[in-house]
mmCIF file of C-alpha atoms in Angstrom:
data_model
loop_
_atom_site.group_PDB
_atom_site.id
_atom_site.type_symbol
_atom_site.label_atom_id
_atom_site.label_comp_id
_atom_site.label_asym_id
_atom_site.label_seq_id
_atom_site.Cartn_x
_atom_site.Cartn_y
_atom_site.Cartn_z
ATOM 1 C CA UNK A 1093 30.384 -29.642 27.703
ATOM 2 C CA UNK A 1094 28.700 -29.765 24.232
ATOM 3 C CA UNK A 1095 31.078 -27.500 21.822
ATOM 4 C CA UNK A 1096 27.601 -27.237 19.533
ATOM 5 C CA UNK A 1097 25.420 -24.465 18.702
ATOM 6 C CA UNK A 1098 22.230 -24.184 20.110
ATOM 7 C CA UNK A 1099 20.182 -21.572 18.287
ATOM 8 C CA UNK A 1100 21.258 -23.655 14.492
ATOM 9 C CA UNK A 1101 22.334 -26.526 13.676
ATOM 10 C CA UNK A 1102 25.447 -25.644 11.070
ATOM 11 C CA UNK A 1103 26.950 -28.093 9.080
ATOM 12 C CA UNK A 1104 30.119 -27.427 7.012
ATOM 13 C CA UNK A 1105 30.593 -29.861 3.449
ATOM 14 C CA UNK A 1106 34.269 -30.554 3.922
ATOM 15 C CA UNK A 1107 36.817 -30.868 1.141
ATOM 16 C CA UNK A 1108 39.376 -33.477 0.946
ATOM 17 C CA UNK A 1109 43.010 -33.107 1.287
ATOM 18 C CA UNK A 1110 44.845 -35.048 -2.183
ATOM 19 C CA UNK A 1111 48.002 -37.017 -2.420
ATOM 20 C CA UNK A 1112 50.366 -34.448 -3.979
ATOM 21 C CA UNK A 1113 52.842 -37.011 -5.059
ATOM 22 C CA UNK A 1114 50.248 -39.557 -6.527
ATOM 23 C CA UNK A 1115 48.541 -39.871 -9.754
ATOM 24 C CA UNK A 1116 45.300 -37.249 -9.074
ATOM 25 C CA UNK A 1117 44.721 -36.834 -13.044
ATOM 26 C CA UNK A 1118 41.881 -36.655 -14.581
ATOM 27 C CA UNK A 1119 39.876 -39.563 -14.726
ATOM 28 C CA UNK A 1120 42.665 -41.314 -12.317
ATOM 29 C CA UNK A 1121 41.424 -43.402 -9.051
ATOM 30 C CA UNK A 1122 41.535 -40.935 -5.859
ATOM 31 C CA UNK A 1123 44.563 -40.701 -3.663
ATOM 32 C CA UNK A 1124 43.572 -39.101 -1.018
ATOM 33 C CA UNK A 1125 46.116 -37.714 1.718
ATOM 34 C CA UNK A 1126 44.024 -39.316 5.298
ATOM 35 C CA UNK A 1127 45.509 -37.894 7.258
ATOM 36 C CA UNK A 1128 45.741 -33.802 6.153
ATOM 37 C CA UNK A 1129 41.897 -34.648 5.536
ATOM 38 C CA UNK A 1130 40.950 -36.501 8.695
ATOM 39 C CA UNK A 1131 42.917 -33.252 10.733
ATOM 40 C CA UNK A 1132 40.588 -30.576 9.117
ATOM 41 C CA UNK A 1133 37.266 -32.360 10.042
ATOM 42 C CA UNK A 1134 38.790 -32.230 13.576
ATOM 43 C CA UNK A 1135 39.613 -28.580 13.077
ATOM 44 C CA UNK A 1136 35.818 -28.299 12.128
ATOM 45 C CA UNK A 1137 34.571 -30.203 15.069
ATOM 46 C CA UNK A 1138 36.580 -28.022 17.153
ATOM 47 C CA UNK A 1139 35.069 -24.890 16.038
ATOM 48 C CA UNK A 1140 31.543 -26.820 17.002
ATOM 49 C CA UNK A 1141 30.486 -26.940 13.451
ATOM 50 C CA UNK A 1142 29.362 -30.567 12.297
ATOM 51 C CA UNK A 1143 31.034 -32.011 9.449
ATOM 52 C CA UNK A 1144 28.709 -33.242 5.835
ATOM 53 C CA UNK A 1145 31.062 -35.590 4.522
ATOM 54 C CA UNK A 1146 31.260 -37.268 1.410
ATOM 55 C CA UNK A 1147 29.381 -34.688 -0.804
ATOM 56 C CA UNK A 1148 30.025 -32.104 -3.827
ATOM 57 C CA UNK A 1149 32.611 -30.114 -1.617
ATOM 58 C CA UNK A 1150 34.221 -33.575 -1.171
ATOM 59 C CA UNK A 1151 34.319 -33.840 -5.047
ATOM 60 C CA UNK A 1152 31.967 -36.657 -5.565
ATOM 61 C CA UNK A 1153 30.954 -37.232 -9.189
ATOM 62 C CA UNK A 1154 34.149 -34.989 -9.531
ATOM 63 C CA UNK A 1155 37.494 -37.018 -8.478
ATOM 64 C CA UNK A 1156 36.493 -38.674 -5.704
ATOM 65 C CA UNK A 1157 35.580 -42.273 -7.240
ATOM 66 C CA UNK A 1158 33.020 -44.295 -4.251
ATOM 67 C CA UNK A 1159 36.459 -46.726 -3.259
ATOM 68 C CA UNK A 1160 37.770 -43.709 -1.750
ATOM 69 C CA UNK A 1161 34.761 -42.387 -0.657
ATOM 70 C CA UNK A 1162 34.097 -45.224 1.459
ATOM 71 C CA UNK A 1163 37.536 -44.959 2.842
ATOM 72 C CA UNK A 1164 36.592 -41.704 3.638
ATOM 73 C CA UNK A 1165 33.522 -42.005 5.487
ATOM 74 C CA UNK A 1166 34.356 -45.044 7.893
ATOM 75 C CA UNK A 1167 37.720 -42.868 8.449
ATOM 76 C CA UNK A 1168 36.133 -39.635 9.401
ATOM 77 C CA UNK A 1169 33.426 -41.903 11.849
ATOM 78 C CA UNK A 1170 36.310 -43.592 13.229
ATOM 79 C CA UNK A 1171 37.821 -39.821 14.022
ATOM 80 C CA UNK A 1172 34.572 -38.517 15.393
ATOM 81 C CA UNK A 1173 34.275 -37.857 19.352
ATOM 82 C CA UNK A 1174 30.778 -38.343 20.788
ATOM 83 C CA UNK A 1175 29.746 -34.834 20.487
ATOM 84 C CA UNK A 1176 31.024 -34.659 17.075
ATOM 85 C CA UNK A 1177 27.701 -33.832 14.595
ATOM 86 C CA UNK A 1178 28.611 -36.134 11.233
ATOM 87 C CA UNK A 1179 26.292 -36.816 8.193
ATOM 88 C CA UNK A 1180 27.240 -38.598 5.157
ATOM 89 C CA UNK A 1181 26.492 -38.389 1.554
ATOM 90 C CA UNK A 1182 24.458 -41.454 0.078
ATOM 91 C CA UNK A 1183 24.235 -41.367 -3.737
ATOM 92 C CA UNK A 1184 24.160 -43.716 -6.652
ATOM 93 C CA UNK A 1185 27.674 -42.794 -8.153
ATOM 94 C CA UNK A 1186 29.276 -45.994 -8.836
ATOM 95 C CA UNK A 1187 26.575 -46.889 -11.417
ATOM 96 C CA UNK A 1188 26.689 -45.318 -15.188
ATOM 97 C CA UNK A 1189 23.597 -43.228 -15.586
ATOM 98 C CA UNK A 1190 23.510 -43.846 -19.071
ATOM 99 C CA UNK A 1191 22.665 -47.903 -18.498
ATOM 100 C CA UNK A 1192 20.390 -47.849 -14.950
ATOM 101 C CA UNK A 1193 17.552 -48.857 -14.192
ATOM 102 C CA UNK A 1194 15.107 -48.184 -11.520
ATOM 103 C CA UNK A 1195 15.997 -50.964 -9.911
ATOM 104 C CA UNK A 1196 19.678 -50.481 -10.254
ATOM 105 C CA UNK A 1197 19.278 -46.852 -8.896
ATOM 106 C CA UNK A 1198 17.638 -48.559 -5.966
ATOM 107 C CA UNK A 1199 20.038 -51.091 -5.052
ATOM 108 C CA UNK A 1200 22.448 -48.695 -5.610
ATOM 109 C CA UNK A 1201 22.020 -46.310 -2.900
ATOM 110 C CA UNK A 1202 20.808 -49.142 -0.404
ATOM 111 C CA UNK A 1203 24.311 -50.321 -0.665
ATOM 112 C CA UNK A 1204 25.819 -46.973 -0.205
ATOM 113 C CA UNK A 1205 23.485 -46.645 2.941
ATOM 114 C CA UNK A 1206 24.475 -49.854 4.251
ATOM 115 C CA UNK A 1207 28.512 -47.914 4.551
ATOM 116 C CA UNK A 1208 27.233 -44.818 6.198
ATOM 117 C CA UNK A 1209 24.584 -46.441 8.812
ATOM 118 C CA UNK A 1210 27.846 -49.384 9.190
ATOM 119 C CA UNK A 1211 29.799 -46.675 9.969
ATOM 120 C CA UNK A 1212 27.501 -45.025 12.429
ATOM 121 C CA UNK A 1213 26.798 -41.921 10.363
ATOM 122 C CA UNK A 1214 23.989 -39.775 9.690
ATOM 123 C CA UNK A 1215 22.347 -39.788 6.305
ATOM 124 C CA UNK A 1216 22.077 -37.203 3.264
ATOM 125 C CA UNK A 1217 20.212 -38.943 0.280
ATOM 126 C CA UNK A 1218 21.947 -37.048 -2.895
ATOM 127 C CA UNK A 1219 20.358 -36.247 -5.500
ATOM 128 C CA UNK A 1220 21.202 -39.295 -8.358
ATOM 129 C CA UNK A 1221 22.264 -38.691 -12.041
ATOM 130 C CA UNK A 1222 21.112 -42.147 -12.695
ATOM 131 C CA UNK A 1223 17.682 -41.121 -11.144
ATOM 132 C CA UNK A 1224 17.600 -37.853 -13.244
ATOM 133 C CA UNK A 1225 18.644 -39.822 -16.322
ATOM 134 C CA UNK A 1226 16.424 -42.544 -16.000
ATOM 135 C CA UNK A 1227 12.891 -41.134 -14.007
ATOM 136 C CA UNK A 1228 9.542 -40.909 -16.123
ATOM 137 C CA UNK A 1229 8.411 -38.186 -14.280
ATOM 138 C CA UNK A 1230 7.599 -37.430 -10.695
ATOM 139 C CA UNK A 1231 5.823 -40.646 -9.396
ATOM 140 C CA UNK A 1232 8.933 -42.184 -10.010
ATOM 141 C CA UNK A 1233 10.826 -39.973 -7.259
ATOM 142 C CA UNK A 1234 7.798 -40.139 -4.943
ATOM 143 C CA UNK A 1235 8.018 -44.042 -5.383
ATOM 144 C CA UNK A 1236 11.780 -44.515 -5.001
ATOM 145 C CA UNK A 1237 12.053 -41.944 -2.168
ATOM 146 C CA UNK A 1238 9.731 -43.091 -0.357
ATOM 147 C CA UNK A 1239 11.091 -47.148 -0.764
ATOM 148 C CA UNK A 1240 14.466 -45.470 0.465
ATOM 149 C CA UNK A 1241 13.689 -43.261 3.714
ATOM 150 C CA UNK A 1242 11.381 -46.850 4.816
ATOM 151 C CA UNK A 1243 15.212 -48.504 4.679
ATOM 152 C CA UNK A 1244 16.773 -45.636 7.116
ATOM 153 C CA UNK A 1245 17.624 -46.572 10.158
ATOM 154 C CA UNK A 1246 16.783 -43.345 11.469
ATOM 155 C CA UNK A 1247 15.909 -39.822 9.746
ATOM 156 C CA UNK A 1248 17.910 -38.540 6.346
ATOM 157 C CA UNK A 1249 18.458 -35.194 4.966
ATOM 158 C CA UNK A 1250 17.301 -35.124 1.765
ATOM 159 C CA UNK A 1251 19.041 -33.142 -1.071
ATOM 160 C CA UNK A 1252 17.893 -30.880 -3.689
ATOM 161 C CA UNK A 1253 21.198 -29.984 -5.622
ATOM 162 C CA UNK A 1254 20.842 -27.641 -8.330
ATOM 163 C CA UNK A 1255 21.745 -28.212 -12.150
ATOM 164 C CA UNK A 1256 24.168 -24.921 -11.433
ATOM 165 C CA UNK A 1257 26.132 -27.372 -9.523
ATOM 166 C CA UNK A 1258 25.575 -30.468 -11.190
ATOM 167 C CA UNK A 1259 24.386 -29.944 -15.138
ATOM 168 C CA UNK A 1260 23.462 -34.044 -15.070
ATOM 169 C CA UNK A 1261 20.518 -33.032 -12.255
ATOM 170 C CA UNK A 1262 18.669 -30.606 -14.570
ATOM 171 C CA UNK A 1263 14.848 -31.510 -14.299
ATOM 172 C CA UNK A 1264 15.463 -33.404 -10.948
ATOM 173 C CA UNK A 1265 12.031 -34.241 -8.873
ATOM 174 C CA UNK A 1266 10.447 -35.064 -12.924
ATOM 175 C CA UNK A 1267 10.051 -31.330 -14.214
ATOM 176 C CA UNK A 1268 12.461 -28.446 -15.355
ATOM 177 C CA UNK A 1269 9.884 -25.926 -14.048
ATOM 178 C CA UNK A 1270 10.850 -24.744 -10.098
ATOM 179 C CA UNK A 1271 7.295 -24.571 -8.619
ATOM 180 C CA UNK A 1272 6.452 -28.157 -10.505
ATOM 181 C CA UNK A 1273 9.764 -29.825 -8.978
ATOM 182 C CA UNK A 1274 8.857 -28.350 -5.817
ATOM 183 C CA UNK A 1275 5.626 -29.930 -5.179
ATOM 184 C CA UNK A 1276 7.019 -33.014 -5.927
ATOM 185 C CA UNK A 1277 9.777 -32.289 -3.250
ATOM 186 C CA UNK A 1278 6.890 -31.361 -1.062
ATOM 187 C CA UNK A 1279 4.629 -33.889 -1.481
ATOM 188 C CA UNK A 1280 7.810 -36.700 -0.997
ATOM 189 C CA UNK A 1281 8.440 -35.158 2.262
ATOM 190 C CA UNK A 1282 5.154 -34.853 3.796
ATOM 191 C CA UNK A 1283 4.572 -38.017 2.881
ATOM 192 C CA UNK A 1284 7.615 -39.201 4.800
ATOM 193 C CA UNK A 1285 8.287 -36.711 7.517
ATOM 194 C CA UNK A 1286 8.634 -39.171 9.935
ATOM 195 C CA UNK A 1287 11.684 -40.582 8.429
ATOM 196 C CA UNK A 1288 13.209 -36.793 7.503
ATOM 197 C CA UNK A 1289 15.442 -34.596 9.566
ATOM 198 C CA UNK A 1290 15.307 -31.808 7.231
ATOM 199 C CA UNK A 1291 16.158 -30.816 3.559
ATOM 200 C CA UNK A 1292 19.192 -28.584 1.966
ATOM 201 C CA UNK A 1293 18.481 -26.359 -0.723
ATOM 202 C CA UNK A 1294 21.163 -26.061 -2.933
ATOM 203 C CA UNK A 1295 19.898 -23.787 -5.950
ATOM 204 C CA UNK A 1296 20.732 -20.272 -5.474
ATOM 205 C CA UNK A 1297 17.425 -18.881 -5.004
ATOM 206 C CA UNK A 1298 16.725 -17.086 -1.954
ATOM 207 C CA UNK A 1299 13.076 -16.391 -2.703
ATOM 208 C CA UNK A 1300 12.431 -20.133 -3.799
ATOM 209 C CA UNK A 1301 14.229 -21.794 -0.009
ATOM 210 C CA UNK A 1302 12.162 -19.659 1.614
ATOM 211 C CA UNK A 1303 8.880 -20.450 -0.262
ATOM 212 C CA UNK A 1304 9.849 -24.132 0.411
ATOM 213 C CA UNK A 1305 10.777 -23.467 3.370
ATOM 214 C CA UNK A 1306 7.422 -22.506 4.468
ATOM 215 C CA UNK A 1307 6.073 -25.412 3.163
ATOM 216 C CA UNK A 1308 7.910 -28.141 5.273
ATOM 217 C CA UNK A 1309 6.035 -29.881 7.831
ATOM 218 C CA UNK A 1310 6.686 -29.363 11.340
ATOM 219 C CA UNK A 1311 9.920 -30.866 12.651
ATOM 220 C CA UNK A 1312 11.676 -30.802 9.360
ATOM 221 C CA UNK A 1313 14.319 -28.566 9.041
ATOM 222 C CA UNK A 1314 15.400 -26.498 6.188
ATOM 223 C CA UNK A 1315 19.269 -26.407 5.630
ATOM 224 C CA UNK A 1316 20.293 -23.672 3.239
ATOM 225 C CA UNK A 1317 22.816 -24.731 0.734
ATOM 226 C CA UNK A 1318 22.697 -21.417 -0.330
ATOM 227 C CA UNK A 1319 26.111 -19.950 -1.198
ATOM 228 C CA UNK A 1320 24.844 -16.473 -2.185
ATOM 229 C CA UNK A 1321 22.606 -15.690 0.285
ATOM 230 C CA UNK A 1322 23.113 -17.848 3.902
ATOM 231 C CA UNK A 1323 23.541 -14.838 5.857
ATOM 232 C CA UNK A 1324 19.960 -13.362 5.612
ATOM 233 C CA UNK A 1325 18.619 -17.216 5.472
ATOM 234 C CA UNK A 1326 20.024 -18.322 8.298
ATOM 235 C CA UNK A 1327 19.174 -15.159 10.207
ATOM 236 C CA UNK A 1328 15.823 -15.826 9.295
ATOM 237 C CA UNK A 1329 12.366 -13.764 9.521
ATOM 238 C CA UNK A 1330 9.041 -13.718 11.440
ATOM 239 C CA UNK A 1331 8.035 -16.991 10.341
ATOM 240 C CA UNK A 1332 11.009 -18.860 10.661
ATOM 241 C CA UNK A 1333 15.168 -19.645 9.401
ATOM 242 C CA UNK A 1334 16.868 -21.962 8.255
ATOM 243 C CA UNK A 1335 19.539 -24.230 9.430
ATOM 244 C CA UNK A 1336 22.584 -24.341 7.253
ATOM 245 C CA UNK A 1337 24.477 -27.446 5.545
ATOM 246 C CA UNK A 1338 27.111 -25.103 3.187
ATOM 247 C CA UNK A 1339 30.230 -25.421 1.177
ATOM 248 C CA UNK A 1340 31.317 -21.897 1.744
ATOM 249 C CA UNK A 1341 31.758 -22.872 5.787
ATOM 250 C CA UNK A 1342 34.437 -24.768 4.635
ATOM 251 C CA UNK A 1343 36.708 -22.110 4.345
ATOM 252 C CA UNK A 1344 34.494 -19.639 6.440
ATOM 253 C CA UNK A 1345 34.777 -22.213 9.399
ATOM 254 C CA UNK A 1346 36.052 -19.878 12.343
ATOM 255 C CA UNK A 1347 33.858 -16.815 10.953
ATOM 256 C CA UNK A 1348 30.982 -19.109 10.507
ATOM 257 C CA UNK A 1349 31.281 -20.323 14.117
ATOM 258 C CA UNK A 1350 31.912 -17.485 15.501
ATOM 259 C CA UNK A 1351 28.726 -16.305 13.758
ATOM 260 C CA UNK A 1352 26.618 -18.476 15.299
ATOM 261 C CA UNK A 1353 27.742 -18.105 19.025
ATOM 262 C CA UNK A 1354 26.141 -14.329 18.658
ATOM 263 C CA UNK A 1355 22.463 -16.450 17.279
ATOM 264 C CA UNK A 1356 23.099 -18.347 20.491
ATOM 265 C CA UNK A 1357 23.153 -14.871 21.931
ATOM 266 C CA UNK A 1358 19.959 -13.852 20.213
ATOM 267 C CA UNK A 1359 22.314 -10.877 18.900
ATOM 268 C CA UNK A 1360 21.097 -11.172 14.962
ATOM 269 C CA UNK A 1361 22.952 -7.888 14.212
ATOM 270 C CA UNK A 1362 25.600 -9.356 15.207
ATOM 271 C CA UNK A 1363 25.825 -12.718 13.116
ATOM 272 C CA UNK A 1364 24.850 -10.079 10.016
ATOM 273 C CA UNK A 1365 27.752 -8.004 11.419
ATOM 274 C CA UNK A 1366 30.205 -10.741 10.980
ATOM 275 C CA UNK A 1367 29.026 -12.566 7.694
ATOM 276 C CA UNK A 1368 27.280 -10.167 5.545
ATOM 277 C CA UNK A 1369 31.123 -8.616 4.438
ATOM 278 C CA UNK A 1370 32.012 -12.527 3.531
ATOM 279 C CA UNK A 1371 29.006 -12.881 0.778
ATOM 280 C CA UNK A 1372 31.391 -11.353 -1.777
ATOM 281 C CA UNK A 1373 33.676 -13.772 -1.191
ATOM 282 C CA UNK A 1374 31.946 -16.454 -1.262
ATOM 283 C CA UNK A 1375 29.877 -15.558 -4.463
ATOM 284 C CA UNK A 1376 33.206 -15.212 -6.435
ATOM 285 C CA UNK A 1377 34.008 -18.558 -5.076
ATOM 286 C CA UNK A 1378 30.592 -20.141 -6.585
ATOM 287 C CA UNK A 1379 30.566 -18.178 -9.420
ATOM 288 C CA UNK A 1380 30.054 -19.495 -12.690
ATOM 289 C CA UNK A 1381 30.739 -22.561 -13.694
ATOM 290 C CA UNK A 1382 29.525 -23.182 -10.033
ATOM 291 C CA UNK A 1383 30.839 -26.554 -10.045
ATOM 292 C CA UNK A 1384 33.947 -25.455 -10.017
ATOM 293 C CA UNK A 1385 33.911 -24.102 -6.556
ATOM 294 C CA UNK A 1386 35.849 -26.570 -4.937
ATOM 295 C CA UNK A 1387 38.829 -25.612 -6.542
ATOM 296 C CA UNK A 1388 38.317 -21.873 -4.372
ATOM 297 C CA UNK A 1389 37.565 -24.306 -1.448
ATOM 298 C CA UNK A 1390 41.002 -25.797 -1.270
ATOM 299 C CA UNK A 1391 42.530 -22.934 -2.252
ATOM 300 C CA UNK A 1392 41.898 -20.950 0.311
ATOM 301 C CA UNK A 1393 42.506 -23.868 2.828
ATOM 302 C CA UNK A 1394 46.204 -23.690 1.389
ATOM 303 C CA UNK A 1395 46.608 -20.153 1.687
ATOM 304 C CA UNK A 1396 45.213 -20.661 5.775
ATOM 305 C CA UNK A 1397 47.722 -23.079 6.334
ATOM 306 C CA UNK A 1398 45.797 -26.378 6.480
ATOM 307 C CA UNK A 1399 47.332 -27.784 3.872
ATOM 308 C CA UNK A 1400 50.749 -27.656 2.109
ATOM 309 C CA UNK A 1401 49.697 -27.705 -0.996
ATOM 310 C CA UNK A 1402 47.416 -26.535 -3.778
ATOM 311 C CA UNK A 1403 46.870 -29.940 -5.403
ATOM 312 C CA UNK A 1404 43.338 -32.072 -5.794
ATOM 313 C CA UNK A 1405 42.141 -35.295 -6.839
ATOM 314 C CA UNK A 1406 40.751 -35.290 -10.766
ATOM 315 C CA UNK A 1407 43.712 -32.255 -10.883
ATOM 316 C CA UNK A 1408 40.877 -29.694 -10.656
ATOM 317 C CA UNK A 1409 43.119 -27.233 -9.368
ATOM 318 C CA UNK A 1410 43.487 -26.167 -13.275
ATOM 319 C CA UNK A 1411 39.851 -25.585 -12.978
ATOM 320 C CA UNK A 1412 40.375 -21.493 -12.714
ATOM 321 C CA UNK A 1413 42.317 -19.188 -13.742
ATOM 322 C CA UNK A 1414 44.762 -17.319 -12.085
ATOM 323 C CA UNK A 1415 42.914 -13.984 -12.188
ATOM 324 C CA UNK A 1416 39.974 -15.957 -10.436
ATOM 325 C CA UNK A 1417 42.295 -16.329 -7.770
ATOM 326 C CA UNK A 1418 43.686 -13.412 -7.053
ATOM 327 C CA UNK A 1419 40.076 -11.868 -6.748
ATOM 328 C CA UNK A 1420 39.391 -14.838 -3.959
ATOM 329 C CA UNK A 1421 42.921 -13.826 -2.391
ATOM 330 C CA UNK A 1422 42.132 -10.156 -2.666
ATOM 331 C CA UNK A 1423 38.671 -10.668 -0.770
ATOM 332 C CA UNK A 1424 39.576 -13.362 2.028
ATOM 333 C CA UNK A 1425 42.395 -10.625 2.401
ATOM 334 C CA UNK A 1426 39.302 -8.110 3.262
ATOM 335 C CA UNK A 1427 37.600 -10.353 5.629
ATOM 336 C CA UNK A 1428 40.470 -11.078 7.786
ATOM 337 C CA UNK A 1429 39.953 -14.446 6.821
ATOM 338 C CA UNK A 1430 43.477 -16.037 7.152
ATOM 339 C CA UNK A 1431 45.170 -17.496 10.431
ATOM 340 C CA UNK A 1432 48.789 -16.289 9.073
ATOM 341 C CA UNK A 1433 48.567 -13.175 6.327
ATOM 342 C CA UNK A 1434 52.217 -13.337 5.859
ATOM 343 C CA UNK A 1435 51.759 -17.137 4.858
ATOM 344 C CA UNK A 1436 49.282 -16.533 2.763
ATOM 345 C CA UNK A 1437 50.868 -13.860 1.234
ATOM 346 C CA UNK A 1438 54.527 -16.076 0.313
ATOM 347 C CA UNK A 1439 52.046 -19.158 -0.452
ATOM 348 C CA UNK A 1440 50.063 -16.826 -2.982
ATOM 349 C CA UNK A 1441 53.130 -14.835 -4.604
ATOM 350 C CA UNK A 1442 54.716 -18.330 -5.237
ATOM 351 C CA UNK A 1443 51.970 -19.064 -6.876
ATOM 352 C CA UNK A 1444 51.772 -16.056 -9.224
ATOM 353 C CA UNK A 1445 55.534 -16.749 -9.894
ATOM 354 C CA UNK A 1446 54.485 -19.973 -11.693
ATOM 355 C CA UNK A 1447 52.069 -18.221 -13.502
ATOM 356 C CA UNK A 1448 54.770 -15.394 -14.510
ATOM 357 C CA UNK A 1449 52.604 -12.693 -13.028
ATOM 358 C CA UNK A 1450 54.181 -10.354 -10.305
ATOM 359 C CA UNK A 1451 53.543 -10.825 -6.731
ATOM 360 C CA UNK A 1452 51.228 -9.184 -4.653
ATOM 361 C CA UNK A 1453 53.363 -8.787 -1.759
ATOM 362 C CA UNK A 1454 53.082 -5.300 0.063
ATOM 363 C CA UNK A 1455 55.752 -6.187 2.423
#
C-alpha cells in the first residue's frame, strides 16, 4: 500500500548528516556521515513525505562541494524503495561563476543531469550562479532552459530560488524587477510544459506564488518553497493550491505528514489546526540572513534525536548565535515538536554550558 499523500504531493529538502570527527571547515572538502544521512531520508519516506535531495537544505553552494554531492545522490537512489518519491538537485556548482560561459553553464548542468537520470532520480533544475553571473538578459534563460528540459529524460521541476537565500541569484530570469522576472519564468514554462512537472517558489512572497501560480499552464504544479507562509499556500483557495517542496519539513516531518493525512481527509481546518502554530517557528528558523537556515535545520534534528551531534560540513554550525537558538528551542518546545523532551532538554543545556549561559532545564 502506497505510504503517499493523495490530496498533495509534499516534498521535504533534506539536510545532511556531517562527519563529526573529520575536517568540515570552512572551505574544506565534505565529509559526510552516509549513513546518519541515508537513515533520515528513510525516516522521511516513512512518514510518506518524498525526499528533494541534493539542494540548499543539503548545503549546496554552502559545504557540500558536487564530489560529495554525487555520492549523495546515487546513495540516497540506491536507499529508495519503489514507492519512495525522490528528486534531485541539478545545478552548475562545480564551475566558477566568475569565468563561465554560456556554453560552460550548459555543459555543466548536462553533466550533473547525466548523475541524477544515472541514478534513476527525478529532476530539479537549480537556479545557476554562473547563469545569473553570466546571462545578457532574459532570452538567454529562455534559450538555455529551453536547450536543457529538450535533454530530460522525463519532466523537471524547475527552481526559482530567491536572492534572500542565495545573494549570487539576485536578478535571476534577466531582471531585478519581480513581475519582469516572472514573465520570463512564465513564458520559459509555457513554452516547455510538456517537459515540466511543476515549479517551486522559493522567495517569500505569498502574494507573488500565488500570482504565478495562477499563471502556470495546466498540469504544472506549483510547489511552494515558501517558509513563511506554506500553511495558507498549501491549503489553497477557490482557484487552486499549491503543492509543497520545503526546507522547514525537514524538521516539521511528522507534523507536516500528519498535516497532510487531514487534506487527504478534505478536513482543511484541520491541516491549519496542526501547522498554523509551527509558522513561528519556522520563520525564526529562516530569518535573516535566510541562508543561514540550515544551521536551525540540523539543529533541531539533534535536539529530536536523529543525530548525535550538532556539527556540519563548511562548520556552519557557528552560523548563529546562541540566543538564536534558544528562541528555536523555546518554540519547537511549544509545538510539541520533539520525539524525547527530556533529550532535548540535556542535549540543549549541554549546549548552553559551552556557551557559559545557564540551562534551561525545568526539571
Amino acid at each position: 500500500m502506497s505510504r503517499r499523500f493523495h490530496s498533495r504531493v509534499i516534498y521535504s529538502a533534506a539536510h545532511v548528516v556531517a562527519d563529526p570527527l573529520a575536517d568540515n571547515g570552512p572551505g574544506r572538502p565534505a565529509a559526510v556521515d552516509w549513513d546518519a544521512t541515508i537513515a533520515y531520508r528513510r525516516h522521511l519516506w516513512d512518514l510518506g513525505l518524498g525526499v528533494a535531495d541534493a539542494m540548499d537544505t543539503a548545503q549546496r553552494g554552502m559545504g557540500l562541494d558536487w564530489e560529495a554531492t554525487k555520492e549523495l545522490i546515487r546513495r540516497s537512489a540506491d536507499a529508495a524503495g519503489p514507492d519512495d518519491l525522490l528528486a534531485c538537485g541539478v545545478g552548475t556548482d562545480q564551475l566558477p561563476a566568475e569565468t563561465a560561459t554560456l556554453e560552460a553553464i550548459k555543459a555543466t548542468y548536462l553533466d550533473q543531469l547525466a548523475v541524477v537520470e544515472d541514478a534513476g532520480a527525478g529532476t530539479i533544475l537549480m537556479c545557476s550562479r554562473a547563469m545569473a553571473a553570466t546571462a545578457k538578459g532574459p532570452d538567454d534563460y529562455r534559450r538555455l532552459y529551453g536547450e536543457l528540459l529538450g535533454e530530460v529524460s522525463g519532466k523537471a521541476i524547475l527552481h526559482w530560488l530567491g536572492p534572500m537565500f542565495d545573494p549570487a541569484l539576485a536578478g535571476y530570469w534577466g531582471s531585478d524587477d519581480l513581475d519582469e522576472a516572472a514573465d520570463t519564468f512564465v513564458a520559459i514554462i509555457t513554452e516547455n510544459a510538456a517537459k515540466i512537472d511543476g515549479i517551486k517558489m522559493s522567495l517569500l512572497d505569498a502574494d507573488a506564488e500565488i500570482a504565478l501560480r495562477r499563471r502556470l499552464p495546466e498540469g504544472v504544479r506549483c510547489y511552494t518553497g515558501d517558509d513563511f507562509n506554506y500553511p495558507q499556500l498549501i491549503a489553497g483557495d477557490e482557484r487552486g493550491h499549491s503543492d509543497a517542496l520545503l526546507g522547514i519539513f525537514d524538521p516539521l516531518a511528522p507534523l507536516a505528514a500528519k498535516a497532510a493525512k487531514r487534506l487527504d481527509e478534505h478536513d482543511t481546518e484541520g491541516f491549519r489546526a496542526l501547522l498554523d502554530p509551527t509558522v513561528p517557528l519556522a520563520r525564526k528558523v529562516f530569518e535573516a540572513p535566510t541562508y543561514n537556515y540550515k544551521t536551525g535545520v540540523v539543529f533541531l534534528a539533534w535536539l529530536s534525536g536523529h543525530q548525535d551531534h550538532f556539527k556540519m560540513v563548511g562548520g556552519l554550525e557557528s552560523a548563529r548565535s546562541i540566543t538564536h537558538f534558544k528562541e528555536i528551542y523555546e518554540l519547537a518546545t511549544a509545538v510539541d515538536l520533539f520525539p524525547n523532551p527530556a533529550v532535548a532538554e540535556e542535549r540543549f543545556d549541554a549546549l548552553l554550558k559551552v556557551a557559559g549561559q545557564a540551562p534551561v532545564s525545568r526539571r
